[in-house]
Amino acid sequence: MKDIRRKKSKGIQLSRNIFILVIAILHQPISKIIENRNLYVAFNLAYLLLAIYFITLLLKDMGYCNCKTQ
């Protein structure tokens, strides 16, 4: 049973890593397209919050964090 959970956790962890990588790659082209300064700041803040969220989920999967994330 633990082996199945580990495989599932590693699959979820891998998909999160791929998602974070895709967002990181797309961040630069999107930020260059945005001309409005306020929209640019809002986009960067949203990107930062999303990155923090996925990092906490990743740490929770690895067992380093006892955070209560949904």
PDB file of N, CA and C in Angstrom:
ATOM      1  N   MET A   1       0.821  -1.192   0.000  1.00  0.00           N
ATOM      2  CA  MET A   1       0.000   0.000   0.000  1.00  0.00           C
ATOM      3  C   MET A   1       0.867   1.259   0.000  1.00  0.00           C
ATOM      4  N   LYS A   2       1.941   1.245   0.797  1.00  0.00           N
ATOM      5  CA  LYS A   2       2.832   2.399   0.838  1.00  0.00           C
ATOM      6  C   LYS A   2       3.523   2.600  -0.502  1.00  0.00           C
ATOM      7  N   ASP A   3       3.842   1.491  -1.183  1.00  0.00           N
ATOM      8  CA  ASP A   3       4.508   1.580  -2.476  1.00  0.00           C
ATOM      9  C   ASP A   3       3.616   2.281  -3.496  1.00  0.00           C
ATOM     10  N   ILE A   4       2.332   1.985  -3.473  1.00  0.00           N
ATOM     11  CA  ILE A   4       1.384   2.623  -4.389  1.00  0.00           C
ATOM     12  C   ILE A   4       1.305   4.115  -4.091  1.00  0.00           C
ATOM     13  N   ARG A   5       1.281   4.473  -2.818  1.00  0.00           N
ATOM     14  CA  ARG A   5       1.234   5.888  -2.437  1.00  0.00           C
ATOM     15  C   ARG A   5       2.487   6.617  -2.888  1.00  0.00           C
ATOM     16  N   ARG A   6       3.638   5.973  -2.747  1.00  0.00           N
ATOM     17  CA  ARG A   6       4.890   6.599  -3.173  1.00  0.00           C
ATOM     18  C   ARG A   6       4.900   6.832  -4.676  1.00  0.00           C
ATOM     19  N   LYS A   7       4.445   5.837  -5.439  1.00  0.00           N
ATOM     20  CA  LYS A   7       4.414   5.995  -6.893  1.00  0.00           C
ATOM     21  C   LYS A   7       3.467   7.112  -7.294  1.00  0.00           C
ATOM     22  N   LYS A   8       2.311   7.179  -6.642  1.00  0.00           N
ATOM     23  CA  LYS A   8       1.340   8.227  -6.938  1.00  0.00           C
ATOM     24  C   LYS A   8       1.909   9.592  -6.564  1.00  0.00           C
ATOM     25  N   SER A   9       2.572   9.669  -5.416  1.00  0.00           N
ATOM     26  CA  SER A   9       3.164  10.922  -4.957  1.00  0.00           C
ATOM     27  C   SER A   9       4.264  11.380  -5.905  1.00  0.00           C
ATOM     28  N   LYS A  10       5.080  10.438  -6.373  1.00  0.00           N
ATOM     29  CA  LYS A  10       6.139  10.806  -7.315  1.00  0.00           C
ATOM     30  C   LYS A  10       5.558  11.268  -8.638  1.00  0.00           C
ATOM     31  N   GLY A  11       4.458  10.666  -9.067  1.00  0.00           N
ATOM     32  CA  GLY A  11       3.801  11.099 -10.298  1.00  0.00           C
ATOM     33  C   GLY A  11       3.235  12.495 -10.163  1.00  0.00           C
ATOM     34  N   ILE A  12       2.612  12.766  -9.024  1.00  0.00           N
ATOM     35  CA  ILE A  12       2.077  14.107  -8.771  1.00  0.00           C
ATOM     36  C   ILE A  12       3.216  15.112  -8.686  1.00  0.00           C
ATOM     37  N   GLN A  13       4.280  14.732  -8.018  1.00  0.00           N
ATOM     38  CA  GLN A  13       5.436  15.610  -7.869  1.00  0.00           C
ATOM     39  C   GLN A  13       6.048  15.914  -9.235  1.00  0.00           C
ATOM     40  N   LEU A  14       6.159  14.913 -10.092  1.00  0.00           N
ATOM     41  CA  LEU A  14       6.718  15.111 -11.421  1.00  0.00           C
ATOM     42  C   LEU A  14       5.836  16.028 -12.252  1.00  0.00           C
ATOM     43  N   SER A  15       4.526  15.848 -12.183  1.00  0.00           N
ATOM     44  CA  SER A  15       3.634  16.709 -12.956  1.00  0.00           C
ATOM     45  C   SER A  15       3.694  18.147 -12.450  1.00  0.00           C
ATOM     46  N   ARG A  16       3.840  18.333 -11.142  1.00  0.00           N
ATOM     47  CA  ARG A  16       3.987  19.693 -10.605  1.00  0.00           C
ATOM     48  C   ARG A  16       5.283  20.322 -11.070  1.00  0.00           C
ATOM     49  N   ASN A  17       6.364  19.548 -11.072  1.00  0.00           N
ATOM     50  CA  ASN A  17       7.644  20.082 -11.533  1.00  0.00           C
ATOM     51  C   ASN A  17       7.572  20.490 -12.994  1.00  0.00           C
ATOM     52  N   ILE A  18       6.916  19.677 -13.815  1.00  0.00           N
ATOM     53  CA  ILE A  18       6.767  20.009 -15.232  1.00  0.00           C
ATOM     54  C   ILE A  18       5.928  21.266 -15.390  1.00  0.00           C
ATOM     55  N   PHE A  19       4.852  21.385 -14.609  1.00  0.00           N
ATOM     56  CA  PHE A  19       3.994  22.567 -14.669  1.00  0.00           C
ATOM     57  C   PHE A  19       4.765  23.822 -14.269  1.00  0.00           C
ATOM     58  N   ILE A  20       5.559  23.740 -13.203  1.00  0.00           N
ATOM     59  CA  ILE A  20       6.369  24.880 -12.769  1.00  0.00           C
ATOM     60  C   ILE A  20       7.384  25.246 -13.843  1.00  0.00           C
ATOM     61  N   LEU A  21       7.988  24.257 -14.473  1.00  0.00           N
ATOM     62  CA  LEU A  21       8.959  24.514 -15.532  1.00  0.00           C
ATOM     63  C   LEU A  21       8.311  25.211 -16.720  1.00  0.00           C
ATOM     64  N   VAL A  22       7.124  24.770 -17.114  1.00  0.00           N
ATOM     65  CA  VAL A  22       6.411  25.399 -18.234  1.00  0.00           C
ATOM     66  C   VAL A  22       6.067  26.843 -17.899  1.00  0.00           C
ATOM     67  N   ILE A  23       5.592  27.090 -16.685  1.00  0.00           N
ATOM     68  CA  ILE A  23       5.269  28.461 -16.287  1.00  0.00           C
ATOM     69  C   ILE A  23       6.529  29.323 -16.266  1.00  0.00           C
ATOM     70  N   ALA A  24       7.631  28.774 -15.781  1.00  0.00           N
ATOM     71  CA  ALA A  24       8.881  29.533 -15.739  1.00  0.00           C
ATOM     72  C   ALA A  24       9.373  29.870 -17.143  1.00  0.00           C
ATOM     73  N   ILE A  25       9.203  28.951 -18.085  1.00  0.00           N
ATOM     74  CA  ILE A  25       9.626  29.206 -19.465  1.00  0.00           C
ATOM     75  C   ILE A  25       8.742  30.263 -20.115  1.00  0.00           C
ATOM     76  N   LEU A  26       7.439  30.213 -19.848  1.00  0.00           N
ATOM     77  CA  LEU A  26       6.512  31.165 -20.463  1.00  0.00           C
ATOM     78  C   LEU A  26       6.521  32.529 -19.783  1.00  0.00           C
ATOM     79  N   HIS A  27       7.129  32.636 -18.619  1.00  0.00           N
ATOM     80  CA  HIS A  27       7.088  33.892 -17.867  1.00  0.00           C
ATOM     81  C   HIS A  27       7.767  35.028 -18.626  1.00  0.00           C
ATOM     82  N   GLN A  28       8.937  34.796 -19.170  1.00  0.00           N
ATOM     83  CA  GLN A  28       9.674  35.863 -19.851  1.00  0.00           C
ATOM     84  C   GLN A  28       8.972  36.379 -21.105  1.00  0.00           C
ATOM     85  N   PRO A  29       8.527  35.519 -22.036  1.00  0.00           N
ATOM     86  CA  PRO A  29       7.834  36.056 -23.218  1.00  0.00           C
ATOM     87  C   PRO A  29       6.560  36.818 -22.868  1.00  0.00           C
ATOM     88  N   ILE A  30       5.805  36.321 -21.891  1.00  0.00           N
ATOM     89  CA  ILE A  30       4.565  36.997 -21.519  1.00  0.00           C
ATOM     90  C   ILE A  30       4.876  38.342 -20.877  1.00  0.00           C
ATOM     91  N   SER A  31       5.896  38.401 -20.027  1.00  0.00           N
ATOM     92  CA  SER A  31       6.214  39.656 -19.354  1.00  0.00           C
ATOM     93  C   SER A  31       6.749  40.699 -20.331  1.00  0.00           C
ATOM     94  N   LYS A  32       7.353  40.274 -21.443  1.00  0.00           N
ATOM     95  CA  LYS A  32       7.815  41.239 -22.448  1.00  0.00           C
ATOM     96  C   LYS A  32       6.655  41.783 -23.277  1.00  0.00           C
ATOM     97  N   ILE A  33       5.593  41.006 -23.420  1.00  0.00           N
ATOM     98  CA  ILE A  33       4.427  41.447 -24.190  1.00  0.00           C
ATOM     99  C   ILE A  33       3.651  42.517 -23.424  1.00  0.00           C
ATOM    100  N   ILE A  34       3.611  42.389 -22.103  1.00  0.00           N
ATOM    101  CA  ILE A  34       2.807  43.304 -21.283  1.00  0.00           C
ATOM    102  C   ILE A  34       3.448  44.691 -21.273  1.00  0.00           C
ATOM    103  N   GLU A  35       2.696  45.693 -21.739  1.00  0.00           N
ATOM    104  CA  GLU A  35       3.192  47.067 -21.800  1.00  0.00           C
ATOM    105  C   GLU A  35       2.798  47.857 -20.555  1.00  0.00           C
ATOM    106  N   ASN A  36       1.607  47.593 -20.036  1.00  0.00           N
ATOM    107  CA  ASN A  36       1.094  48.345 -18.894  1.00  0.00           C
ATOM    108  C   ASN A  36       1.872  47.971 -17.628  1.00  0.00           C
ATOM    109  N   ARG A  37       2.378  48.969 -16.933  1.00  0.00           N
ATOM    110  CA  ARG A  37       3.221  48.740 -15.751  1.00  0.00           C
ATOM    111  C   ARG A  37       2.443  48.063 -14.615  1.00  0.00           C
ATOM    112  N   ASN A  38       1.214  48.500 -14.360  1.00  0.00           N
ATOM    113  CA  ASN A  38       0.423  47.913 -13.275  1.00  0.00           C
ATOM    114  C   ASN A  38       0.088  46.455 -13.567  1.00  0.00           C
ATOM    115  N   LEU A  39      -0.234  46.157 -14.819  1.00  0.00           N
ATOM    116  CA  LEU A  39      -0.537  44.787 -15.212  1.00  0.00           C
ATOM    117  C   LEU A  39       0.705  43.904 -15.088  1.00  0.00           C
ATOM    118  N   TYR A  40       1.858  44.478 -15.415  1.00  0.00           N
ATOM    119  CA  TYR A  40       3.123  43.755 -15.307  1.00  0.00           C
ATOM    120  C   TYR A  40       3.414  43.391 -13.847  1.00  0.00           C
ATOM    121  N   VAL A  41       3.205  44.345 -12.940  1.00  0.00           N
ATOM    122  CA  VAL A  41       3.432  44.095 -11.510  1.00  0.00           C
ATOM    123  C   VAL A  41       2.451  43.041 -10.999  1.00  0.00           C
ATOM    124  N   ALA A  42       1.193  43.137 -11.413  1.00  0.00           N
ATOM    125  CA  ALA A  42       0.183  42.162 -10.992  1.00  0.00           C
ATOM    126  C   ALA A  42       0.526  40.765 -11.517  1.00  0.00           C
ATOM    127  N   PHE A  43       0.997  40.692 -12.756  1.00  0.00           N
ATOM    128  CA  PHE A  43       1.379  39.405 -13.343  1.00  0.00           C
ATOM    129  C   PHE A  43       2.546  38.787 -12.574  1.00  0.00           C
ATOM    130  N   ASN A  44       3.545  39.596 -12.246  1.00  0.00           N
ATOM    131  CA  ASN A  44       4.696  39.080 -11.504  1.00  0.00           C
ATOM    132  C   ASN A  44       4.308  38.641 -10.097  1.00  0.00           C
ATOM    133  N   LEU A  45       3.400  39.371  -9.461  1.00  0.00           N
ATOM    134  CA  LEU A  45       2.941  38.993  -8.129  1.00  0.00           C
ATOM    135  C   LEU A  45       2.165  37.675  -8.172  1.00  0.00           C
ATOM    136  N   ALA A  46       1.302  37.531  -9.173  1.00  0.00           N
ATOM    137  CA  ALA A  46       0.547  36.283  -9.323  1.00  0.00           C
ATOM    138  C   ALA A  46       1.491  35.111  -9.598  1.00  0.00           C
ATOM    139  N   TYR A  47       2.498  35.344 -10.424  1.00  0.00           N
ATOM    140  CA  TYR A  47       3.491  34.309 -10.722  1.00  0.00           C
ATOM    141  C   TYR A  47       4.246  33.905  -9.458  1.00  0.00           C
ATOM    142  N   LEU A  48       4.616  34.886  -8.646  1.00  0.00           N
ATOM    143  CA  LEU A  48       5.332  34.616  -7.404  1.00  0.00           C
ATOM    144  C   LEU A  48       4.472  33.822  -6.426  1.00  0.00           C
ATOM    145  N   LEU A  49       3.209  34.204  -6.278  1.00  0.00           N
ATOM    146  CA  LEU A  49       2.309  33.485  -5.375  1.00  0.00           C
ATOM    147  C   LEU A  49       2.081  32.049  -5.842  1.00  0.00           C
ATOM    148  N   LEU A  50       1.944  31.863  -7.154  1.00  0.00           N
ATOM    149  CA  LEU A  50       1.772  30.519  -7.700  1.00  0.00           C
ATOM    150  C   LEU A  50       3.013  29.667  -7.446  1.00  0.00           C
ATOM    151  N   ALA A  51       4.181  30.263  -7.618  1.00  0.00           N
ATOM    152  CA  ALA A  51       5.425  29.536  -7.368  1.00  0.00           C
ATOM    153  C   ALA A  51       5.541  29.141  -5.894  1.00  0.00           C
ATOM    154  N   ILE A  52       5.193  30.053  -4.989  1.00  0.00           N
ATOM    155  CA  ILE A  52       5.241  29.748  -3.555  1.00  0.00           C
ATOM    156  C   ILE A  52       4.267  28.623  -3.218  1.00  0.00           C
ATOM    157  N   TYR A  53       3.073  28.670  -3.810  1.00  0.00           N
ATOM    158  CA  TYR A  53       2.071  27.632  -3.568  1.00  0.00           C
ATOM    159  C   TYR A  53       2.583  26.257  -4.001  1.00  0.00           C
ATOM    160  N   PHE A  54       3.159  26.180  -5.200  1.00  0.00           N
ATOM    161  CA  PHE A  54       3.641  24.893  -5.685  1.00  0.00           C
ATOM    162  C   PHE A  54       4.866  24.416  -4.913  1.00  0.00           C
ATOM    163  N   ILE A  55       5.690  25.334  -4.444  1.00  0.00           N
ATOM    164  CA  ILE A  55       6.840  24.934  -3.637  1.00  0.00           C
ATOM    165  C   ILE A  55       6.379  24.351  -2.303  1.00  0.00           C
ATOM    166  N   THR A  56       5.351  24.971  -1.682  1.00  0.00           N
ATOM    167  CA  THR A  56       4.841  24.404  -0.425  1.00  0.00           C
ATOM    168  C   THR A  56       4.203  23.040  -0.650  1.00  0.00           C
ATOM    169  N   LEU A  57       3.505  22.866  -1.779  1.00  0.00           N
ATOM    170  CA  LEU A  57       2.944  21.548  -2.081  1.00  0.00           C
ATOM    171  C   LEU A  57       4.044  20.519  -2.289  1.00  0.00           C
ATOM    172  N   LEU A  58       5.105  20.937  -2.954  1.00  0.00           N
ATOM    173  CA  LEU A  58       6.232  20.045  -3.195  1.00  0.00           C
ATOM    174  C   LEU A  58       6.900  19.655  -1.878  1.00  0.00           C
ATOM    175  N   LEU A  59       7.100  20.628  -0.993  1.00  0.00           N
ATOM    176  CA  LEU A  59       7.700  20.335   0.311  1.00  0.00           C
ATOM    177  C   LEU A  59       6.797  19.441   1.146  1.00  0.00           C
ATOM    178  N   LYS A  60       5.492  19.644   1.027  1.00  0.00           N
ATOM    179  CA  LYS A  60       4.547  18.800   1.763  1.00  0.00           C
ATOM    180  C   LYS A  60       4.625  17.360   1.262  1.00  0.00           C
ATOM    181  N   ASP A  61       4.727  17.179  -0.056  1.00  0.00           N
ATOM    182  CA  ASP A  61       4.861  15.833  -0.615  1.00  0.00           C
ATOM    183  C   ASP A  61       6.148  15.161  -0.150  1.00  0.00           C
ATOM    184  N   MET A  62       7.204  15.953  -0.017  1.00  0.00           N
ATOM    185  CA  MET A  62       8.484  15.391   0.385  1.00  0.00           C
ATOM    186  C   MET A  62       8.567  15.191   1.897  1.00  0.00           C
ATOM    187  N   GLY A  63       7.614  15.752   2.648  1.00  0.00           N
ATOM    188  CA  GLY A  63       7.577  15.543   4.085  1.00  0.00           C
ATOM    189  C   GLY A  63       8.305  16.586   4.899  1.00  0.00           C
ATOM    190  N   TYR A  64       8.730  17.694   4.278  1.00  0.00           N
ATOM    191  CA  TYR A  64       9.452  18.726   5.006  1.00  0.00           C
ATOM    192  C   TYR A  64       8.535  19.745   5.664  1.00  0.00           C
ATOM    193  N   CYS A  65       7.296  19.798   5.221  1.00  0.00           N
ATOM    194  CA  CYS A  65       6.389  20.844   5.692  1.00  0.00           C
ATOM    195  C   CYS A  65       5.125  20.215   6.257  1.00  0.00           C
ATOM    196  N   ASN A  66       4.674  20.720   7.385  1.00  0.00           N
ATOM    197  CA  ASN A  66       3.423  20.250   7.970  1.00  0.00           C
ATOM    198  C   ASN A  66       2.309  21.253   7.717  1.00  0.00           C
ATOM    199  N   CYS A  67       2.403  21.973   6.608  1.00  0.00           N
ATOM    200  CA  CYS A  67       1.422  23.002   6.265  1.00  0.00           C
ATOM    201  C   CYS A  67       0.078  22.356   5.959  1.00  0.00           C
ATOM    202  N   LYS A  68      -0.971  23.126   6.148  1.00  0.00           N
ATOM    203  CA  LYS A  68      -2.312  22.646   5.813  1.00  0.00           C
ATOM    204  C   LYS A  68      -2.741  23.286   4.498  1.00  0.00           C
ATOM    205  N   THR A  69      -2.355  22.686   3.385  1.00  0.00           N
ATOM    206  CA  THR A  69      -2.776  23.168   2.073  1.00  0.00           C
ATOM    207  C   THR A  69      -3.863  22.264   1.557  1.00  0.00           C
ATOM    208  N   GLN A  70      -4.726  22.828   0.748  1.00  0.00           N
ATOM    209  CA  GLN A  70      -5.855  22.040   0.232  1.00  0.00           C
ATOM    210  C   GLN A  70      -5.444  21.252  -0.978  1.00  0.00           C
TER     211      GLN A  70
END
